[in-house]
Every structure is written in structure tokens, then in C-alpha cells.
Tab-separated table of C-alpha atoms in Angstrom:
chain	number	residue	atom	x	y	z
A	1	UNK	CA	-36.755	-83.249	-104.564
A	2	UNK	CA	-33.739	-82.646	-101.884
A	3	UNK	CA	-35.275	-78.980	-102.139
A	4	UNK	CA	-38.567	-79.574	-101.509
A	5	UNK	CA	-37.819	-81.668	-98.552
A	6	UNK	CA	-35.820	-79.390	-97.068
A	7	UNK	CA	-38.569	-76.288	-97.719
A	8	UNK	CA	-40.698	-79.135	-96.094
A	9	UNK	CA	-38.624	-79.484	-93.433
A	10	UNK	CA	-38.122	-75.939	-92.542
A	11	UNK	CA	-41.675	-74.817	-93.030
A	12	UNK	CA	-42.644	-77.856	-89.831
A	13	UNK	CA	-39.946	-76.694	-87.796
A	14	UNK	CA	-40.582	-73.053	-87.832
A	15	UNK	CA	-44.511	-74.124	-87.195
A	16	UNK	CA	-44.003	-76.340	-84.438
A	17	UNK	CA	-40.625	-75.119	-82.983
A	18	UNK	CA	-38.670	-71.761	-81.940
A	19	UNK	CA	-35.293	-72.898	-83.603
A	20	UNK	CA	-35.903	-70.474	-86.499
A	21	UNK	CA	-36.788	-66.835	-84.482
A	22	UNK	CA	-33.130	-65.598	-84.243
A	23	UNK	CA	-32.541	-66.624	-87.930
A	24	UNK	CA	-35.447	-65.544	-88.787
A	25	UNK	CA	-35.067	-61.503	-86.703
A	26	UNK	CA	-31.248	-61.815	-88.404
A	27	UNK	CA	-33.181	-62.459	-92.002
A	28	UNK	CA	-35.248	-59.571	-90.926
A	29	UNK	CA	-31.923	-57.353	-90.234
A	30	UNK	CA	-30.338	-57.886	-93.141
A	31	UNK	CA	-33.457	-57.494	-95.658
A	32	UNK	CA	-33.615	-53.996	-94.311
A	33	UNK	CA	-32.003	-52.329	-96.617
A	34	UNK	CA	-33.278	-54.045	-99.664
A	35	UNK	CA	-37.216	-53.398	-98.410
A	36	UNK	CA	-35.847	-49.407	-98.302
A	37	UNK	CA	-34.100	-49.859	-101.549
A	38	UNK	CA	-37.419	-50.747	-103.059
A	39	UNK	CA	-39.285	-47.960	-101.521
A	40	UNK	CA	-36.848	-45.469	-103.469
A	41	UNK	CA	-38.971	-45.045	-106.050
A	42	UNK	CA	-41.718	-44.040	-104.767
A	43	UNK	CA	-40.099	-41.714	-102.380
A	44	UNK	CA	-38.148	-39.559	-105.282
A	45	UNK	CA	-41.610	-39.763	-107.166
A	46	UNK	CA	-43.442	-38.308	-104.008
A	47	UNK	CA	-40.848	-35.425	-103.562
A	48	UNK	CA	-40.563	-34.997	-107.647
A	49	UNK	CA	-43.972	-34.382	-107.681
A	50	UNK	CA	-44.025	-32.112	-104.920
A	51	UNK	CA	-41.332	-29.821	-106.459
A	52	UNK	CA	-43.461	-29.353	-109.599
A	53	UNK	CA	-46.733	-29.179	-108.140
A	54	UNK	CA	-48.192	-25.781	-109.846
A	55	UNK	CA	-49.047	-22.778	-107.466
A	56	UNK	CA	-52.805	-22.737	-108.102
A	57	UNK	CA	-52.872	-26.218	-106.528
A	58	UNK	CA	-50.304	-24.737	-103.652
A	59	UNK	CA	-52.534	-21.964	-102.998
A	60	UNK	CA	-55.634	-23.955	-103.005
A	61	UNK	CA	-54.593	-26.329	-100.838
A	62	UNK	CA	-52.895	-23.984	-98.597
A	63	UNK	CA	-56.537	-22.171	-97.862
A	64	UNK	CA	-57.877	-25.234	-97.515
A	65	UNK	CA	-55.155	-26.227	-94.470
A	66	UNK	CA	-55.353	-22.985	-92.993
A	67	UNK	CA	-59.547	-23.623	-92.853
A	68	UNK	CA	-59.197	-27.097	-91.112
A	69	UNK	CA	-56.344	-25.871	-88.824
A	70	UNK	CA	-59.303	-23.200	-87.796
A	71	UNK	CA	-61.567	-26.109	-87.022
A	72	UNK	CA	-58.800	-28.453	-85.371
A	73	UNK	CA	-57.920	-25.330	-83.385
A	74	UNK	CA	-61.630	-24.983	-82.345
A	75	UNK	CA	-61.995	-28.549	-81.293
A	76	UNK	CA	-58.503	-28.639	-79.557
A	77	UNK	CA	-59.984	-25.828	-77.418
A	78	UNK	CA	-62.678	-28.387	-76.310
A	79	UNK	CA	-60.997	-31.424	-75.968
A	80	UNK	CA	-58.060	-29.538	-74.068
A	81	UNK	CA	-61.208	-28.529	-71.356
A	82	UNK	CA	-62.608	-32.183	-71.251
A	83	UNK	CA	-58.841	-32.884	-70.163
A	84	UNK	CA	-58.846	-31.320	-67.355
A	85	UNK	CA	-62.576	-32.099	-66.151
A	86	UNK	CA	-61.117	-35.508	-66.864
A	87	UNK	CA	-57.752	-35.411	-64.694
A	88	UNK	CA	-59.805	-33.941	-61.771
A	89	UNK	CA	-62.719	-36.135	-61.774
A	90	UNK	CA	-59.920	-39.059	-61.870
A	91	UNK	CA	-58.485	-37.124	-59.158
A	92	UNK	CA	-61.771	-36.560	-57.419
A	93	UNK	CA	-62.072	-40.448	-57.572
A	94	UNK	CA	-58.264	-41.189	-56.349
A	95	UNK	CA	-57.495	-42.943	-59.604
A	96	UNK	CA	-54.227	-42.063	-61.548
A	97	UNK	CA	-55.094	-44.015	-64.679
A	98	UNK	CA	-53.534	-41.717	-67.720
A	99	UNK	CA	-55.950	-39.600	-69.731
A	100	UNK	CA	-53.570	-39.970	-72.693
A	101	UNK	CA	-51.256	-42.763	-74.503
A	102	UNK	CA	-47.509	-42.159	-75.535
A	103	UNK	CA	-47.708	-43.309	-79.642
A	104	UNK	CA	-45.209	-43.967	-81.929
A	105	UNK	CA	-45.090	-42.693	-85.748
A	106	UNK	CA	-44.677	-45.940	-88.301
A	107	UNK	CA	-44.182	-46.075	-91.891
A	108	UNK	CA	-45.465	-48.801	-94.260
A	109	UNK	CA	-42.713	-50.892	-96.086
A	110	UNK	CA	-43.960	-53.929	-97.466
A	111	UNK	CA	-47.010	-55.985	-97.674
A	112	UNK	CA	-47.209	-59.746	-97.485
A	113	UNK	CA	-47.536	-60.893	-100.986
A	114	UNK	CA	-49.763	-64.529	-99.413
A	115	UNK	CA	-53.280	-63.217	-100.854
A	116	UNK	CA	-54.504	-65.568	-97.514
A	117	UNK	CA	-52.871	-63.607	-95.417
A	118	UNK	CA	-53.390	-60.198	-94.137
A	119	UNK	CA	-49.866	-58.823	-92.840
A	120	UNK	CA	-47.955	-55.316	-93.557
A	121	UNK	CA	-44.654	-54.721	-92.482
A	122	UNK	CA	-43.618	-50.790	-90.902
A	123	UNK	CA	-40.308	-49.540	-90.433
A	124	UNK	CA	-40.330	-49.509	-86.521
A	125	UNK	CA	-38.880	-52.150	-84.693
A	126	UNK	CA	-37.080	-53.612	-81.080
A	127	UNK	CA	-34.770	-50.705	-81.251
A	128	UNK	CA	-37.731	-48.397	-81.465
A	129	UNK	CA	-39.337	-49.887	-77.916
A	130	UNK	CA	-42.133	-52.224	-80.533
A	131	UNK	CA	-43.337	-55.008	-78.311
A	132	UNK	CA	-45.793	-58.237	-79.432
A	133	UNK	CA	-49.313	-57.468	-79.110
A	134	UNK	CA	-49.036	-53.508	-79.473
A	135	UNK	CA	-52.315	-51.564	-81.154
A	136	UNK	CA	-51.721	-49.728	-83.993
A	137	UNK	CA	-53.902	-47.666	-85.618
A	138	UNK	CA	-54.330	-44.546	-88.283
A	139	UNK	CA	-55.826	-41.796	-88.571
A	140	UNK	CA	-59.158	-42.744	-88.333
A	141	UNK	CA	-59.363	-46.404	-86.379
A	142	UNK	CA	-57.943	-49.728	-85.161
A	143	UNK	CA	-55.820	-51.482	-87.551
A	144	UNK	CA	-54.505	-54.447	-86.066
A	145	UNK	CA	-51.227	-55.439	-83.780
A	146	UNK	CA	-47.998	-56.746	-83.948
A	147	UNK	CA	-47.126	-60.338	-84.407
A	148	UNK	CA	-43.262	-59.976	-84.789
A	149	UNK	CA	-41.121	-57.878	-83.562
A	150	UNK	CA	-37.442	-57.473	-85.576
A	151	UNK	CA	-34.801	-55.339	-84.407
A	152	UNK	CA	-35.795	-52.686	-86.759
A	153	UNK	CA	-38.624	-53.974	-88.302
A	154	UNK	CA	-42.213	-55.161	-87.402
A	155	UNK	CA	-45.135	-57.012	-88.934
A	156	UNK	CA	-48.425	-56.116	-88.079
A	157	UNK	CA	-51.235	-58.624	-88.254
A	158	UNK	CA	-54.338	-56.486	-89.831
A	159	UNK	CA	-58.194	-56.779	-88.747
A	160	UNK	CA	-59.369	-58.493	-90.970
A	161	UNK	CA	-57.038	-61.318	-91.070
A	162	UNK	CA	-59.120	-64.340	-90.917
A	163	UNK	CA	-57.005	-65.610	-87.709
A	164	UNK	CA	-57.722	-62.102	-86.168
A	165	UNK	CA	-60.327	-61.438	-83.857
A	166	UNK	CA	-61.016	-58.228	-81.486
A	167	UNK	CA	-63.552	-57.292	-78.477
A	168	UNK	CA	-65.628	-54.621	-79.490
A	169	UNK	CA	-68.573	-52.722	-77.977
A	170	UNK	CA	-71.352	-50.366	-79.886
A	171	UNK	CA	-71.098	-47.270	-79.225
A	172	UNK	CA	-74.605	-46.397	-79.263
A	173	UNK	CA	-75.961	-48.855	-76.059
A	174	UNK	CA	-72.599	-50.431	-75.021
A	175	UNK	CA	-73.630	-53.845	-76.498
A	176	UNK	CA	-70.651	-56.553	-76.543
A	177	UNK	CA	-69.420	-58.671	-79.630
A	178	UNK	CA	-66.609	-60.181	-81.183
A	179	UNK	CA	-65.602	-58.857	-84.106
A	180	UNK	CA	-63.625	-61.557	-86.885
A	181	UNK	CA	-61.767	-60.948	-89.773
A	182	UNK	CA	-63.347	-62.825	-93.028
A	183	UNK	CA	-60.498	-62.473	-95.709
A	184	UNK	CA	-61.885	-59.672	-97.084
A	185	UNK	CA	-60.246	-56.335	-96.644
A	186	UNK	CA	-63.717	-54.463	-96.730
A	187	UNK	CA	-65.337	-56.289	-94.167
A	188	UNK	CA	-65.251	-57.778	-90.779
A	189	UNK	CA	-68.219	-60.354	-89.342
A	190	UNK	CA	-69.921	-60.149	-85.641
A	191	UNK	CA	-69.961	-63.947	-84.406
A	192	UNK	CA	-72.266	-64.999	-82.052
A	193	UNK	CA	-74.960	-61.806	-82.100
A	194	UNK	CA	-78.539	-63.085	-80.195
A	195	UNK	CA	-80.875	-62.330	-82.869
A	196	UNK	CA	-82.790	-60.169	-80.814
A	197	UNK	CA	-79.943	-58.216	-79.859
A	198	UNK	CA	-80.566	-54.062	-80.012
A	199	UNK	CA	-78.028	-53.518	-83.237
A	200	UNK	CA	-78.527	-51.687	-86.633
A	201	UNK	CA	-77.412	-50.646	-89.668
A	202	UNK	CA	-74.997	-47.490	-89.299
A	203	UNK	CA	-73.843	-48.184	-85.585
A	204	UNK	CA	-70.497	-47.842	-84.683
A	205	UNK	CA	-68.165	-50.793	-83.042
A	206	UNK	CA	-65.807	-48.914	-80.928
A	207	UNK	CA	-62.696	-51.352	-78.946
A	208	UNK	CA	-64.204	-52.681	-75.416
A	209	UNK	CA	-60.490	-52.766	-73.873
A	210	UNK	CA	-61.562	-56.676	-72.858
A	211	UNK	CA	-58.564	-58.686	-73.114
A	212	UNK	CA	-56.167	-56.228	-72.018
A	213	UNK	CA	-54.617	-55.990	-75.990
A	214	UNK	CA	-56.506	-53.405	-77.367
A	215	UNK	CA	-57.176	-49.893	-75.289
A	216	UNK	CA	-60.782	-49.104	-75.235
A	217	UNK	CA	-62.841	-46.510	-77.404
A	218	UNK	CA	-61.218	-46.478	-80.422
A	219	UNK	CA	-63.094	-46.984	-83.612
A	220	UNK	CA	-62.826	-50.291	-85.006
A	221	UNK	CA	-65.570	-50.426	-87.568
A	222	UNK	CA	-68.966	-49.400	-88.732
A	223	UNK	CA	-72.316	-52.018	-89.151
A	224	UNK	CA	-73.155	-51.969	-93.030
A	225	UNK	CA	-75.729	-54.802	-93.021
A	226	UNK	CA	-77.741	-56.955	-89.985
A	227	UNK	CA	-79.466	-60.033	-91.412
A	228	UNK	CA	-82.268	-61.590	-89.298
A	229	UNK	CA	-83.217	-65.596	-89.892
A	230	UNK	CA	-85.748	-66.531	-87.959
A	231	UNK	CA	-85.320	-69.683	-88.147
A	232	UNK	CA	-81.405	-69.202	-86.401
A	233	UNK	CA	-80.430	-68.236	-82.684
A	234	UNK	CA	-77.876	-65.895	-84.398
A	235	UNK	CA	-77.840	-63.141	-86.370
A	236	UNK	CA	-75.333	-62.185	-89.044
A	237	UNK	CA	-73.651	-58.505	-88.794
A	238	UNK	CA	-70.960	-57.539	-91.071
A	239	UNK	CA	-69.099	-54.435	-90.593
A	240	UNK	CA	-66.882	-52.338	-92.672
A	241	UNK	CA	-63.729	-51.276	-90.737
A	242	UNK	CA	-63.149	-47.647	-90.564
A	243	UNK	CA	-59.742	-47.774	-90.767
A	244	UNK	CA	-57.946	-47.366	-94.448
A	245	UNK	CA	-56.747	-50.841	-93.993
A	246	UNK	CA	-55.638	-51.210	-97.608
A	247	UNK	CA	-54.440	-47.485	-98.487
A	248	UNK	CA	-53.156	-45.821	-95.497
A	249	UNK	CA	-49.498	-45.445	-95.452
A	250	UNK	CA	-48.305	-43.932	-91.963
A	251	UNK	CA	-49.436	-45.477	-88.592
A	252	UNK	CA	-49.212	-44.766	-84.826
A	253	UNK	CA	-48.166	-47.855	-82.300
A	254	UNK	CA	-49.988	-46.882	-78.725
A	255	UNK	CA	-47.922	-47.534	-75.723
A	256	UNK	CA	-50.897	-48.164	-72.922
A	257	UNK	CA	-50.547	-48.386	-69.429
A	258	UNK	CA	-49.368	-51.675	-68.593
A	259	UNK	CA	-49.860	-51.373	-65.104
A	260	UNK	CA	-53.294	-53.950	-62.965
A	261	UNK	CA	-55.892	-52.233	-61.679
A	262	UNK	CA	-54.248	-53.659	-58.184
A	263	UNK	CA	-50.824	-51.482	-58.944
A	264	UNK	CA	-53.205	-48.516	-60.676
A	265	UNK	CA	-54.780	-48.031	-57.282
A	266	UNK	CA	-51.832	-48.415	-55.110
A	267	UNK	CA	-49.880	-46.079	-56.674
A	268	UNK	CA	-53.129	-43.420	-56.333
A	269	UNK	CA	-52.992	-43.908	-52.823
A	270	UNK	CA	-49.251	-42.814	-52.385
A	271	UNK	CA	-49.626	-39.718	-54.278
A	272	UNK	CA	-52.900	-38.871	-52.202
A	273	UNK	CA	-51.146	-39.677	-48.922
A	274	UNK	CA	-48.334	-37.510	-49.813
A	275	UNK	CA	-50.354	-34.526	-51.223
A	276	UNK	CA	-52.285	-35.071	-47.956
A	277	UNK	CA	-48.754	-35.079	-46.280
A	278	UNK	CA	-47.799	-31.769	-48.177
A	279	UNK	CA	-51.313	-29.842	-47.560
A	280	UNK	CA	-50.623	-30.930	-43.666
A	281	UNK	CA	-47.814	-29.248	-43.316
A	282	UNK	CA	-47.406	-25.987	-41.430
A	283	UNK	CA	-47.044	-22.657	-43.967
A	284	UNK	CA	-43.789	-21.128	-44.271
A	285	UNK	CA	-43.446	-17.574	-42.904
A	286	UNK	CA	-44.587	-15.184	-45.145
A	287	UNK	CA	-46.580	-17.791	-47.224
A	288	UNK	CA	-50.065	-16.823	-48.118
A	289	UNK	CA	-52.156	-18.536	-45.333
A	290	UNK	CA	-55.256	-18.779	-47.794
A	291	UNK	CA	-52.773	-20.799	-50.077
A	292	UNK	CA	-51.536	-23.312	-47.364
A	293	UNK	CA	-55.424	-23.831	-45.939
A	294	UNK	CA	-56.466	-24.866	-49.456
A	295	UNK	CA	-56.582	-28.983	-50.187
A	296	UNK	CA	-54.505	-30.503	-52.510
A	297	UNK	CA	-55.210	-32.863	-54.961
A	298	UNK	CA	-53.343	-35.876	-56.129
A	299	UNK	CA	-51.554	-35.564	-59.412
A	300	UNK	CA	-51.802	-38.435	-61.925
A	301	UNK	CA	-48.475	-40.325	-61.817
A	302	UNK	CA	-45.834	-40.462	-64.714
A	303	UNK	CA	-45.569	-42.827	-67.325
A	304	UNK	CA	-41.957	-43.931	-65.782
A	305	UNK	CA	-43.925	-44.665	-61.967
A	306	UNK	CA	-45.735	-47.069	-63.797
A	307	UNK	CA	-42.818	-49.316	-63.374
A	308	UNK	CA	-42.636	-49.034	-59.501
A	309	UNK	CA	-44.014	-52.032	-57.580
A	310	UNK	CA	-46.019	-51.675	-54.697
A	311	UNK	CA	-43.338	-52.738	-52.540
A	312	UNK	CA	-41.778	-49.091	-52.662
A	313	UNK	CA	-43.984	-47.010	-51.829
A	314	UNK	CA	-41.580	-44.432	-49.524
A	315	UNK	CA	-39.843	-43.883	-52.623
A	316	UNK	CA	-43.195	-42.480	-54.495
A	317	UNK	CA	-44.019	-40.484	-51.785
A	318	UNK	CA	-40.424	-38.668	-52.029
A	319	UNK	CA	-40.836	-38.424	-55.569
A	320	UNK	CA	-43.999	-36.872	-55.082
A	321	UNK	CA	-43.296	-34.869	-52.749
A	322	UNK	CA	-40.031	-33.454	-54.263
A	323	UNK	CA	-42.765	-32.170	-57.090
């Protein structure tokens, strides 16, 4: 009885209070080595495996790598030219917004055993730069975010967690919806859709970037059934998340830009005054005068001058112009 009370006891104040966070990080700290101890296993079974793994298979698989490098290859060529027509369309509009996020490689190391609860845990933590709220994702969409952040550690509260919920748009017409979790690891519910809204079977629910959690246009899930009732204002959409929710084993945390649209567009307007600056000054002799007549463009700012305020600004123009 003394026991139960006091699980009683804790479980309220942990609810309702935040006595229990630094005992509960230190917990966190010291259970490190035990959740690596119990991956063991299945790491010497993973490289046993590999060091017995016959040569047919090696071979095999090895033409089959070298084919889809061919094809990455192929489509890196593309994306690396809708890059640039990116950057200088950005440019073009005086934005310095960043065409690409910094990510951060995780590693699975425990799942909540609560069959209620939806939760991993990855082997990134505080000391790695993890904050609350940060996307993660795999290899082929959304996955969830984090919900607490240890020094080494991190638990990451999945999609379809039935407390979870996510802005999402399709892909196909831009329509808006909320996408909920519902328990089930297979499938995530649309609340609210008007009945007559233009959705089908097959469409794809990409991240709106409403909210300011979750950066926009990545996959999130795909609609598996629409059920119209006449006889309700709503329809019901469920969708199967295209993430491997359940199987994947490796993640990637996204660091987005952090910075308002207010600091986004101040900062483009120091580099453009200072490239102006640059292009308006006179040409060096011997310089090629064709070189010194043509305008410059502003160059998208750094990750690390997303951290300047707005009250600097004579420091972003040396920065910029020292480039």
C-alpha cells in the first residue's frame, strides 16, 4: 500500500508539476548505457551476418547499388539545376530563405513498451544540439517530433499517436486538413473534411508548414479510403502514413530556419544593399571593365546570420562584404 501511494504520488506530481524533469533527464543519463547494452545483440548479429553473407548475394546486390547510384546520379543532376533556378529566383525576389535544411543522423534505441502510447527513443540528445518540437523524419516521410529532450537521449512522439496531430496540405490542389493520429500505426484520420471537399483515394498529404513545427512539403501520408454520408457535414478520410513508422531504424532530425518572416526579410535587404554597395564601387585598375559593369546579386545568408537581430545590420553588411 505505502508503494502504491507513493507510485500515486509521483505519477500526479510529474503530471501536474516540473519537480521531476532534472530527475527525470538524470534517469535518462544514467539508463544510457543499459538501453546500448541491450542493443548489443542485435548489433554483433547485424555485423555477424554481414561477415558471412555469401558472394552471390555480394555481387548481386553490388549491381544492384551500382544501378540505383546511376539513377540517384541522374536525378542529382536535376535537382542540383532546380537549386540554382531556386537560389536565383529567391534572389530575383530579395528573399534569403534557405533552399536546404542542416539534418542530423539518429539511431533507434528503444520503444515505449505502453501499447497506448506511440513513443521511440533515438540515440541523439542535448549534447547533439536536439531541441523540443524538432521534425524528424526517414527516408521516405514525416515521422513525428520530439517531446523530451535528455542530454544524450531523445524521445520522439510518432504520427500517429492519438495526442498527435499535424497540418497537412494535398498535394494535388493544395487543399488544407488536419491530420490525427488514431492508435493505429497504419493509419492516420482527416478531422473536419467538408464533404464536398475535392479529395480522393490515392492523393498525397504533404506538411503545410502551418504552425511553424513542421517545415512544409514533406510527405506525411497517402489517402487509402474517403467515405461520403450524406446525411453528415463531414466526411471521413483515413490515410496511411508513408513513413515506415513501425520498421525504420535510422532517422534524420531537420534543423529549419528559425528565423520570422520580419528578420527573413531584413536580413535580405542588408545583403542586397551591400552587393549593391560592392557592384557601385569603382573597378580596380586593370580589372575587366565588363566584369565591374555587371549587377550583382544578393547571396542567401548563412545558417550562423540567422542569429543576428535586426539591430546590427552594419555588421552584416561587413560580413557580406568581406565575402
Amino acid at each position: 500500500m505505502v508503494f502504491a501511494v507513493l507510485s500515486a504520488a509521483l505519477m500526479v506530481v510529474d503530471a501536474r508539476f516540473e519537480t521531476l524533469k532534472p530527475l527525470r533527464s538524470q534517469m535518462g543519463l544514467v539508463l544510457t548505457p543499459f538501453y546500448w547494452l541491450a542493443d548489443l545483440p542485435i548489433r554483433a548479429w547485424d555485423g555477424v551476418s554481414d561477415q558471412f553473407s555469401s558472394r552471390t548475394a555480394l555481387v548481386a546486390e553490388n549491381e544492384k547499388l551500382k544501378a540505383e547510384a546511376l539513377l540517384m546520379q541522374r536525378r542529382l543532376q536535376k535537382l542540383a539545376t532546380l537549386t540554382e533556378q531556386n537560389v536565383r529566383l529567391r534572389e530575383l525576389l530579395n528573399s534569403s530563405a534557405l533552399v536546404d535544411e542542416k539534418v542530423l543522423v539518429g539511431e533507434l534505441i528503444g520503444v515505449d513498451p505502453n501499447p497506448f502510447t506511440h513513443r521511440i527513443l533515438i540515440d541523439k540528445g542535448e549534447k547533439d544540439g536536439v531541441f523540443l518540437g524538432q521534425p524528424v523524419l526517414d527516408a521516405r516521410g514525416l515521422m513525428g517530433q520530439v517531446v523530451e529532450v535528455m542530454p544524450y537521449t531523445a524521445r520522439v512522439l510518432l504520427l500517429t499517436d492519438t495526442t498527435h496531430s499535424i497540418p497537412v496540405q494535398v498535394n494535388r490542389n493544395g487543399l488544407r486538413a488536419i491530420a490525427s493520429g488514431t492508435g493505429n500505426p497504419e493509419r492516420l484520420e482527416l478531422r473536419h473534411v467538408a464533404d464536398t471537399a475535392d479529395i480522393k483515394e490515392g492523393d498525397l498529404l504533404v506538411s503545410s508548414g502551418l504552425g511553424q513545427r513542421f517545415p512544409a512539403g514533406y510527405p506525411v501520408a497517402t489517402v487509402k479510403e474517403v467515405i461520403h454520408d450524406s446525411g453528415q457535414p463531414f466526411a471521413i478520410v483515413r490515410a496511411v502514413p508513408t513513413a515506415a513508422l513501425n520498421r525504420s531504424r535510422y532517422m534524420l532530425l531537420v534543423f529549419s530556419d528559425t528565423r520570422s518572416p520580419e528578420q527573413r526579410a531584413n536580413d535580405a535587404a542588408v545583403a542586397q544593399e551591400a552587393a549593391d554597395r560592392e557592384a557601385a564601387k569603382p573597378a580596380l585598375p586593370g580589372a575587366d571593365p565588363e566584369a565591374a559593369t555587371q549587377p550583382a546579386t544578393a547571396a542567401p545568408v548563412s545558417p550562423p546570420a540567422a542569429a543576428a537581430t535586426p539591430a546590427k545590420p552594419q555588421a552584416a553588411q561587413s560580413n557580406q562584404e568581406s565575402r
